[in-house]
Short mmCIF file of C-alpha atoms and ligand atoms in Angstrom, two decimals:
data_model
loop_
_atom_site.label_atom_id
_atom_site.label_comp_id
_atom_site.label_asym_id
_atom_site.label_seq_id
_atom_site.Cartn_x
_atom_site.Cartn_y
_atom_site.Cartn_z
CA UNK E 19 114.37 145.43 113.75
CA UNK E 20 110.57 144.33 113.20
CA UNK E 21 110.38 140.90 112.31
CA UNK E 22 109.17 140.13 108.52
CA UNK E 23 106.83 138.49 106.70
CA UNK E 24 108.82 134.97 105.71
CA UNK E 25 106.80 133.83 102.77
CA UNK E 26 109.63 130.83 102.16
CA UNK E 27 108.56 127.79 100.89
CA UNK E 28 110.74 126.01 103.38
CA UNK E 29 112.19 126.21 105.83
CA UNK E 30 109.03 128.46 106.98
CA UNK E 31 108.33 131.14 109.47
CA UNK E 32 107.02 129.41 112.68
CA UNK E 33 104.58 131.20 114.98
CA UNK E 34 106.28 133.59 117.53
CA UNK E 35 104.37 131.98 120.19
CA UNK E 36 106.63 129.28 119.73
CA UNK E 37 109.59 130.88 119.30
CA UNK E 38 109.02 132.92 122.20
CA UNK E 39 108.06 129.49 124.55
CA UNK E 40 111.58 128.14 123.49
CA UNK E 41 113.30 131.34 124.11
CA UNK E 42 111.77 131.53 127.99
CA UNK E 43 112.60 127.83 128.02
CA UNK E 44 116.30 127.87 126.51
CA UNK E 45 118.80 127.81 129.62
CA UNK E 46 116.46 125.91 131.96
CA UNK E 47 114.21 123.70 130.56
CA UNK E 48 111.55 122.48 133.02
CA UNK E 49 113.43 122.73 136.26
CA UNK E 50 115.99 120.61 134.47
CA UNK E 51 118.85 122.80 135.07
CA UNK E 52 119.58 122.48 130.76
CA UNK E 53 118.84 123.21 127.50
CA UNK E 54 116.70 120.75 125.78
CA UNK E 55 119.43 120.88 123.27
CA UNK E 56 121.84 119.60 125.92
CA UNK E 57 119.71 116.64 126.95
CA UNK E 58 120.74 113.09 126.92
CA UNK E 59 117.83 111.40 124.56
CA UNK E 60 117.15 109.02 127.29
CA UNK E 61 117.14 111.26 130.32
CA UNK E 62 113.66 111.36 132.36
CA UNK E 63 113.33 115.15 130.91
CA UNK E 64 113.63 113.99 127.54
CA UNK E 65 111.65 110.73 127.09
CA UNK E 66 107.83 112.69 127.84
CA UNK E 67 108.73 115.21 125.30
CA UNK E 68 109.38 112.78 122.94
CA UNK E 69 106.26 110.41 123.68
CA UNK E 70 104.01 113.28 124.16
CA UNK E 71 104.78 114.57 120.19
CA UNK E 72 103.74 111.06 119.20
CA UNK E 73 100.80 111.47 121.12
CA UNK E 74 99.93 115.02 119.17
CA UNK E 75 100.94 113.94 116.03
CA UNK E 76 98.06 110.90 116.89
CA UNK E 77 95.63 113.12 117.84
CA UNK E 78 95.92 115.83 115.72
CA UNK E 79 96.66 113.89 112.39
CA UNK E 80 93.87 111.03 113.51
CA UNK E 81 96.16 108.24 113.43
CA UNK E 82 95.17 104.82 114.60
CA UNK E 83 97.03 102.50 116.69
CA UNK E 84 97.63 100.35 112.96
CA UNK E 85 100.22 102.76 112.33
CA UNK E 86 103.78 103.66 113.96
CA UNK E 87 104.49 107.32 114.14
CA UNK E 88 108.70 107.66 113.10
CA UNK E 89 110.67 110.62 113.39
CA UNK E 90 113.81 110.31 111.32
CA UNK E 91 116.32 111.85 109.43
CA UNK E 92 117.56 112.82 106.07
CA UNK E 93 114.11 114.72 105.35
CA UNK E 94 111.92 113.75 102.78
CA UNK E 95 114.71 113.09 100.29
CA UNK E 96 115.45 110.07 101.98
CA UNK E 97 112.41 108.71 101.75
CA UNK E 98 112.25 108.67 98.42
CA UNK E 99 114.71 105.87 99.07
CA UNK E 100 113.13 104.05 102.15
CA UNK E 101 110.09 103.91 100.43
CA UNK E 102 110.81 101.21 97.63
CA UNK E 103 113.48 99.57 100.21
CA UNK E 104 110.58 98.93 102.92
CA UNK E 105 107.52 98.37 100.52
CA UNK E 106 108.92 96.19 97.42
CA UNK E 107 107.27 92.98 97.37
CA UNK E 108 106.37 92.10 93.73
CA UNK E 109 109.05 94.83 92.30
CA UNK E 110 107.00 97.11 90.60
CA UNK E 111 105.48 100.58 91.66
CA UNK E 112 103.32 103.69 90.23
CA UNK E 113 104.46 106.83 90.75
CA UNK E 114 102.27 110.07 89.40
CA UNK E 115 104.51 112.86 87.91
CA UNK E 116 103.11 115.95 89.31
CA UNK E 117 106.44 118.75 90.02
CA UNK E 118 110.20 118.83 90.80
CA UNK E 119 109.79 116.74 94.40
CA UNK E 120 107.05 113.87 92.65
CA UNK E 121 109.69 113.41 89.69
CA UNK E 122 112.58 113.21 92.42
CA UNK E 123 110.56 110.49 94.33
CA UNK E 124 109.98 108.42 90.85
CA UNK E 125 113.73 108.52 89.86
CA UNK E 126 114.98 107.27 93.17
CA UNK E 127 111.78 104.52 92.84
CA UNK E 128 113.79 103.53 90.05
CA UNK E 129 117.16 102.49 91.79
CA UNK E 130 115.12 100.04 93.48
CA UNK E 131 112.32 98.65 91.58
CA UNK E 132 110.47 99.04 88.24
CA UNK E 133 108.87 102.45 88.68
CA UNK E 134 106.07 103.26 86.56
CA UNK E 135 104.88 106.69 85.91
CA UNK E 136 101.28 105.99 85.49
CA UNK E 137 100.32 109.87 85.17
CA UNK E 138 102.47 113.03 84.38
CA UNK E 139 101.33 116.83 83.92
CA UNK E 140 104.46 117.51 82.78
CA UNK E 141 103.57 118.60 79.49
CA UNK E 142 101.31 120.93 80.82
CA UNK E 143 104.07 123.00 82.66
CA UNK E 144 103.00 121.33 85.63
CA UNK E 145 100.53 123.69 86.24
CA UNK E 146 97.24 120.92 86.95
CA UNK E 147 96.89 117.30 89.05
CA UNK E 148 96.90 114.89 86.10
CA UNK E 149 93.75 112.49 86.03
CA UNK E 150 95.04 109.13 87.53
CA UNK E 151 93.76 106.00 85.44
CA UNK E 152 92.64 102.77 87.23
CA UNK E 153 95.67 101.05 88.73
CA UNK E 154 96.31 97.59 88.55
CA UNK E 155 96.56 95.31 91.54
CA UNK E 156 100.48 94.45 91.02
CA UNK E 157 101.78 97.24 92.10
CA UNK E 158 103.49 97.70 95.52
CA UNK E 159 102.17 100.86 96.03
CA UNK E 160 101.59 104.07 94.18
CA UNK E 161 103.24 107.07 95.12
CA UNK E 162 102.10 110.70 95.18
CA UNK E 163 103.05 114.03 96.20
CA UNK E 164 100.05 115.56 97.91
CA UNK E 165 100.79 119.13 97.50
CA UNK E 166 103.55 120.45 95.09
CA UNK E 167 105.22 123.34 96.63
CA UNK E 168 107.39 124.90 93.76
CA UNK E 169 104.77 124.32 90.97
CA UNK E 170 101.72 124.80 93.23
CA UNK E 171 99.37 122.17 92.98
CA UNK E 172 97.04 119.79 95.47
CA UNK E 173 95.23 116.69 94.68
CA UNK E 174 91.28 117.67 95.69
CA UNK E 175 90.63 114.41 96.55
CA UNK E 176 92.56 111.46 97.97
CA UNK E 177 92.60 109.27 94.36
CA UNK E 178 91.28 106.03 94.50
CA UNK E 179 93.74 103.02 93.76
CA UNK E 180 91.60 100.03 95.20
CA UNK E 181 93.86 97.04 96.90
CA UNK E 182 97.13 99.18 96.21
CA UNK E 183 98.61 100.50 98.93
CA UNK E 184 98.77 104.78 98.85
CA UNK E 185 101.74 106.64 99.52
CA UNK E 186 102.10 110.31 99.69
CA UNK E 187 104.49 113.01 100.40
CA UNK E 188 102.56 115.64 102.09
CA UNK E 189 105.53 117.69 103.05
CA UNK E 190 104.38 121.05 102.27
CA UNK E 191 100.41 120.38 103.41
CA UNK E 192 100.91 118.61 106.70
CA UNK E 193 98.05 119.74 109.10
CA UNK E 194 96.88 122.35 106.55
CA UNK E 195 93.51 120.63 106.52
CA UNK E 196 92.35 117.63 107.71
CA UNK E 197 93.18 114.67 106.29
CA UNK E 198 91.45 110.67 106.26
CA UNK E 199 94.59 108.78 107.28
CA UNK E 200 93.23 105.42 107.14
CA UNK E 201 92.89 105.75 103.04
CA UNK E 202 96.79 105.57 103.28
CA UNK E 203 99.68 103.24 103.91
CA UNK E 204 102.06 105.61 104.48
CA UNK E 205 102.61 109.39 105.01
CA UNK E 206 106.15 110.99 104.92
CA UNK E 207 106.61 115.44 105.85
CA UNK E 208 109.80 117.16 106.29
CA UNK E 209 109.50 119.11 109.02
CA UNK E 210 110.61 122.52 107.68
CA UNK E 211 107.31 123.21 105.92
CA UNK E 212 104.69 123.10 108.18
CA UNK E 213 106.23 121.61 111.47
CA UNK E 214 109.51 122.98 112.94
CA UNK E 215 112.47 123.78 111.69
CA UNK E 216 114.50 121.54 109.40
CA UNK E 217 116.15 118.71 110.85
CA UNK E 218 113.05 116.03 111.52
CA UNK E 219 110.82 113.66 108.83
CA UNK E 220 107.94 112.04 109.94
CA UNK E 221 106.41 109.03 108.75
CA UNK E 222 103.66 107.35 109.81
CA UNK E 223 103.18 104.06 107.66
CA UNK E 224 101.46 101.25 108.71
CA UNK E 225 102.36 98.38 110.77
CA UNK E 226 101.90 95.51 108.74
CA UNK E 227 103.77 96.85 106.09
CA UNK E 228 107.12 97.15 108.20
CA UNK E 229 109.05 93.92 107.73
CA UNK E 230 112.54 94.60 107.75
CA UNK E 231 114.77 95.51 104.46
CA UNK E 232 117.25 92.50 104.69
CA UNK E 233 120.90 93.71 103.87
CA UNK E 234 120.05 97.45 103.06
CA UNK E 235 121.86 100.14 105.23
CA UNK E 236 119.95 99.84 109.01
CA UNK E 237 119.17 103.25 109.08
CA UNK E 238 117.19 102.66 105.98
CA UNK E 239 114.57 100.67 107.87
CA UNK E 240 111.27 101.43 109.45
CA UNK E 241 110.93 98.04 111.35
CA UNK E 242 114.37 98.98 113.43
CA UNK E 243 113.22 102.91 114.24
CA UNK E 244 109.59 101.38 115.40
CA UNK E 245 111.02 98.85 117.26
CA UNK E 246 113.53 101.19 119.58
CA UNK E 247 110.43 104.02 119.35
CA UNK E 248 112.71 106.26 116.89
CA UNK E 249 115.52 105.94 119.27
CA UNK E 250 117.75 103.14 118.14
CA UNK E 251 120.22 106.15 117.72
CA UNK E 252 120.21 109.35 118.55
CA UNK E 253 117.00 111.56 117.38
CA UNK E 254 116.87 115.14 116.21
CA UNK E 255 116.23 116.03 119.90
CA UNK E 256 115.51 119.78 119.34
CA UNK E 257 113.90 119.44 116.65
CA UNK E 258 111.36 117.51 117.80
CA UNK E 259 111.14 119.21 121.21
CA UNK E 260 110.11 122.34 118.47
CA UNK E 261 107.86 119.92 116.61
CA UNK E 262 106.35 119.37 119.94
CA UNK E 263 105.64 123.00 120.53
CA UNK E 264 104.38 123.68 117.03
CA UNK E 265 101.98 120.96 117.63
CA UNK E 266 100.30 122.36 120.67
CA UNK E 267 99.81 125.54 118.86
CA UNK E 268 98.30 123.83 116.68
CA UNK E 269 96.02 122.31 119.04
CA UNK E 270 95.50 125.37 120.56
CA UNK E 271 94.19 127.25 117.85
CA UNK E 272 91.79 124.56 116.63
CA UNK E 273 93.55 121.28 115.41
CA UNK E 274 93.21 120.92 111.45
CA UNK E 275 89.88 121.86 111.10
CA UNK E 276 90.99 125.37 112.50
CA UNK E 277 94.10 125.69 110.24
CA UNK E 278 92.44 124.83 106.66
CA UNK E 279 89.61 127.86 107.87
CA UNK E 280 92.38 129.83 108.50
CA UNK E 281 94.35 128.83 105.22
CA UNK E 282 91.36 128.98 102.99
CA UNK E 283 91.15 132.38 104.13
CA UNK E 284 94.45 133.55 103.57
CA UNK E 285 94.71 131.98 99.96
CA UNK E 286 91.08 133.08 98.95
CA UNK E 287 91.96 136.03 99.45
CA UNK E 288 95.61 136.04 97.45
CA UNK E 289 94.00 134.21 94.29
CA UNK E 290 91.03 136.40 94.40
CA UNK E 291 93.15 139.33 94.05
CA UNK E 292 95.45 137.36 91.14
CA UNK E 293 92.18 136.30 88.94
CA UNK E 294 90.75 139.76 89.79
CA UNK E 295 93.36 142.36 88.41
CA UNK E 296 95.54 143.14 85.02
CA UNK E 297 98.68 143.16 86.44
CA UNK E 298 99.04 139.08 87.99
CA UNK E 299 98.36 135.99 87.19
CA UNK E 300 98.12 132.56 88.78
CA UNK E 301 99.46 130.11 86.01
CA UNK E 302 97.79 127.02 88.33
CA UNK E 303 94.28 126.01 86.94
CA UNK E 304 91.51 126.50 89.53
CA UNK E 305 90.46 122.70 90.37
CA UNK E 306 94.37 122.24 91.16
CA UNK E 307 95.52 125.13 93.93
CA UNK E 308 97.31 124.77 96.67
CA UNK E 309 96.47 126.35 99.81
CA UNK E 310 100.44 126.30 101.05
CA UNK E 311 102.37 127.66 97.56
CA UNK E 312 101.09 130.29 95.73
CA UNK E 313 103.48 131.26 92.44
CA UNK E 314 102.07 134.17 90.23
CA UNK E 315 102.89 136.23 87.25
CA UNK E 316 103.33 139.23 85.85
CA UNK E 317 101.03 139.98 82.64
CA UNK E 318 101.79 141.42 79.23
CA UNK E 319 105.28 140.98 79.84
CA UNK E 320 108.14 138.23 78.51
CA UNK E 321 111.88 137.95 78.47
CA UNK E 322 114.27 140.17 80.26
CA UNK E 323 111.94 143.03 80.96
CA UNK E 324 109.59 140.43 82.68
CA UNK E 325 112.65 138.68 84.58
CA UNK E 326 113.59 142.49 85.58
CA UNK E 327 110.50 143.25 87.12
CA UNK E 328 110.40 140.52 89.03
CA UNK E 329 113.52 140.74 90.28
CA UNK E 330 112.12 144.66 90.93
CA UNK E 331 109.12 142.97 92.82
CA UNK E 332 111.10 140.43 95.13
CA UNK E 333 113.66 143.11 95.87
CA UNK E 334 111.37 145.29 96.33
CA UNK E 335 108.74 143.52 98.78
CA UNK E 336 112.41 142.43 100.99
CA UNK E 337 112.44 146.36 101.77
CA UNK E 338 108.96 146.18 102.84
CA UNK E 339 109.53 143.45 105.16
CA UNK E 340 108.17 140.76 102.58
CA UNK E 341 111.01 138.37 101.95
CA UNK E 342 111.65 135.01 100.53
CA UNK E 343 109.12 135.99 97.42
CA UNK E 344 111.08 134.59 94.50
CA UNK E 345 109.42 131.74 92.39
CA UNK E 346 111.71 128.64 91.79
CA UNK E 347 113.87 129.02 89.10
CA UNK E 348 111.54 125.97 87.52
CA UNK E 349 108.60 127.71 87.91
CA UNK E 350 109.70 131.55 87.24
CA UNK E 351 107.71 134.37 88.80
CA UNK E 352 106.99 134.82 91.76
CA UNK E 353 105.87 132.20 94.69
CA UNK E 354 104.25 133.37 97.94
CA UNK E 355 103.99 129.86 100.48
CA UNK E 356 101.64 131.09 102.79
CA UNK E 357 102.00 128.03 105.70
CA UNK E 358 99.87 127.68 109.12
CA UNK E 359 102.48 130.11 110.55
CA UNK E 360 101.30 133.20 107.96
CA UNK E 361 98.88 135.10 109.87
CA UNK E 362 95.83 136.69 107.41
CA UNK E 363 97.92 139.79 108.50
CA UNK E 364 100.87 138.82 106.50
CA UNK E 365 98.67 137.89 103.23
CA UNK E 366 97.33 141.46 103.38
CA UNK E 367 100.13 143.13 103.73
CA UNK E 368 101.67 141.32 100.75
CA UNK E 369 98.48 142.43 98.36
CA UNK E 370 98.55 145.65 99.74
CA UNK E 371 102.45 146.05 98.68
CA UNK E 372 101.25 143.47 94.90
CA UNK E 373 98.64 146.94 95.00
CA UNK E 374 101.40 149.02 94.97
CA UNK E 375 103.45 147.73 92.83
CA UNK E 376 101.58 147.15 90.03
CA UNK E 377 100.71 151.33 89.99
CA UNK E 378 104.32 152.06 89.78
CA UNK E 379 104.87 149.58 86.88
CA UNK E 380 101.98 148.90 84.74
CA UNK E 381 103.16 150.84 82.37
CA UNK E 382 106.58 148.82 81.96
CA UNK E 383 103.40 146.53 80.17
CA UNK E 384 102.31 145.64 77.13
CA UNK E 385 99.02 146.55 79.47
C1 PLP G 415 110.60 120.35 100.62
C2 PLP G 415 110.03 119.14 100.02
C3 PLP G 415 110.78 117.96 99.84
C4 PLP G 415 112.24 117.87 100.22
O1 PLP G 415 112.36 117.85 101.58
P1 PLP G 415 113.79 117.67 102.31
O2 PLP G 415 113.36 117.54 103.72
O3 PLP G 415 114.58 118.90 102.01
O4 PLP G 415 114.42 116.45 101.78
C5 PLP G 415 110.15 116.86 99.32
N1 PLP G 415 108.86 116.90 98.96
C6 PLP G 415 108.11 118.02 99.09
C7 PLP G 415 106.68 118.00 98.66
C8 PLP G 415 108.68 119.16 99.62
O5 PLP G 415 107.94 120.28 99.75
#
C-alpha cells in the first residue's frame, strides 16, 4: 500500500525521512547493540541525544540562555494547569478566548487563580483573533493560544501587553515560521503537531520565573524538571529521540525561515483555490488564517444534505489516499492541517481531488 496524504490535525504525518532514519536505526542504535526505546535514560547513548535536542530546539527556536528548555509530560493539557501553579504571584491572570484549546486553558486558569477573559471571539463563531485591549500591570501573565487548530486562526502579530509577562500555546504552529522568543515568558507545544509523535510537551519559560510551587504535586513544577535537566524521572525517551530527528530535518531543509516559505506556499495555494471557486468556502476572515489548520465549507448548502456531502467528501478523499479530512465536530466542515510534514505535493493533490468533487456534486447545490 502507498502511503497517504495524513491531513490530521494531530497527531500529524511526520516526514518519511524520519521515519525511514528510525526504521534503519531501530534494532541497533548507534553501535549500541539496542533500541533507543530500550535505553536506560542515563546510559552514555542516551544522555547526547537528549542534550543535543535541547541544543536544536535553542538554535532553531532562537532561545537564549534566560530560558530553560523542558520536555515533559501530560501534553499541553497539563499545562494549562502548570501554568497558574508556577506563575501566580498576585492571583490574577488574562486569558484571551480565541477556540476550543484557549477556552480549555482559561477554565483550568480558573482552578487556580482569578482568570480573566480580557478578549473572546466567541460570538463571532470563532472565526477571527479578537482585538486585545491594553492590559493592566496586575496581572501574572496573560495567556494566549497562538494558533487555533480546530477553528483556524493565528494572531499576526505577537500582541503587546507591556510589563505583563506573555504566555502562549503554540502547539499547532511550532517552527511553522519564525518566531521572536524574547517577547515571551513562556512557550508550551505538544509534540504531536509539528514535532514527533505524541508523547512529549515542551516548554521553554524563563528562568526567573521558575520558583518552585510549594505543596502542589512535584511533577507539577518547572523549577524540579530544570533542575535534574528534565530527568528527575524518567523522560519520554523515544519520543524525544524522534523530536530529535524531526529537528534536524528541520535544520536541514532551512530552519524556520525555510518552513513558513514552504507553508505559505502550501496554504496560499489552498485558500486561493477556497476564495476563488463556487463550490468552498473558508469561514476564517483573511487578517486571521492559519498557515497549519485549514477548515472549509461547502456553499449553497445547510442541514442534512450539507452534513451528507461532507461526509461524501471525507469518505470520499480516504479512497483517494486523502485521510483525516473531517472538520471538528465544533467547527463542522471540513479541516485540512497542512503541518511542516505536508509536502506542496500533498496540498495539490487534495485541490485536485476538492476539483473533482465539486463537478460531481454541484448540482446537489442551491448553486
Ligand atoms: C492539540 C492541542 C492541545 C492539546 O494538546 P495535548 O497534547 O493533547 O494535551 C492544546 N492546544 C493546542 C493549540 C493544540 O493544538
Amino acid at each position: 500500500m502507498n502511503r497517504v496524504y495524513n491531513f490530521s490535525a494531530g497527531p500529524s504525518q511526520l516526514p518519511e525521512e524520519v521515519l525511514a532514519q528510525a526504521r534503519d536505526e531501530m534494532l541497533n542504535y548507534n553501535e549500541s547493540g539496542q533500541s533507543v526505546m530500550e535505553m536506560s535514560h542515563r546510559s552514555r547513548f542516551y544522555e547526547p541525544i537528549i542534550e543535543e535536542t535541547e541544543a536544536l530546539v535553542r538554535e532553531l527556536l532562537g532561545v537564549s540562555d534566560d530560558y530553560y528548555v523542558l520536555f515533559l509530560q501530560g501534553g499541553a493539557t497539563l499545562q494549562f494547569s502548570c501554568i497558574p501553579l508556577n506563575l501566580k504571584r498576585r492571583g490574577k491572570a488574562a486569558y484571551v478566548d480565541t477556540g476550543v484549546w484557549a477556552n480549555k486553558a482559561w477554565k483550568e486558569g480558573g482552578k487556580f487563580l482569578q482568570a480573566d477573559c480580557v478578549a473572546s471571539s466567541a460570538d463571532e463563531k470563532y472565526r477571527r483573533i479578537p482585538e486585545i485591549p491594553e492590559i493592566q500591570g496586575d496581572y501574572d501573565y496573560l495567556h494566549i493560544t497562538m494558533n487555533n487548530t480546530i477553528m483556524g486562526t493565528k494572531y499576526s502579530a505577537i500582541p503587546c501587553c507591556g510589563e505583563v509577562p506573555l504566555v502562549a500555546d503554540i502547539s499547532s504552529c511550532i517552527l511553522s515560521e519564525p518566531l521572536d522568543v524574547s517577547r515571551f515568558a513562556l512557550l508550551y507545544a505538544g509534540a504531536q503537531k509539528n514535532l514527533a509523535p505524541a508523547g512529549v510537551t515542551l516548554v521553554v519559560v524563563k528562568k526567573d520565573l521558575c520558583c518552585g510551587v510549594g505543596n502542589a504535586p512535584l511533577y507539577l513544577d518547572y523549577k524540579i524538571h530544570a533542575e535534574s535537566g528534565s530527568m528527575y524521572n524518567t523522560p519520554p525517551c523515544y519520543t524525544i529521540y524522534m523530536m530529535n530527528l524531526v529537528l534536524k530535518w528541520i535544520r536541514s531543509n532551512g530552519g524556520a525561515a525555510a518552513m513558513e516559505k514552504r507553508n505559505k506556499e502550501k496554504a496560499d495555494l489552498l485558500y486561493n483555490y477556497l476564495d476563488s471557486g463556487d463550490f468552498f468556502w473558508a469561514p476564517v476572515e483573511k487578517g486571521s488564517r492559519s498557515l497549519m489548520n485549514v477548515p472549509f465549507l461547502i456553499r449553497n448548502v445547510e442541514g442534512d444534505l450539507e452534513k451528507e456531502l461532507n461526509k461524501k467528501f471525507v469518505s470520499e478523499a480516504e479512497s483517494h489516499g486523502l485521510i483525516n479530512l473531517a472538520g471538528h465536530r465544533l467547527a463542522g466542515g471540513m479541516r485540512a492541517s497542512i503541518y511542516n510534514a505536508m509536502p506542496l505535493a500533498g496540498v495539490e493533490a487534495l485541490i485536485r481531488f476538492m476539483e473533482d468533487f465539486a463537478k460531481e456534486n454541484r448540482h446537489k447545490t442551491r448553486a
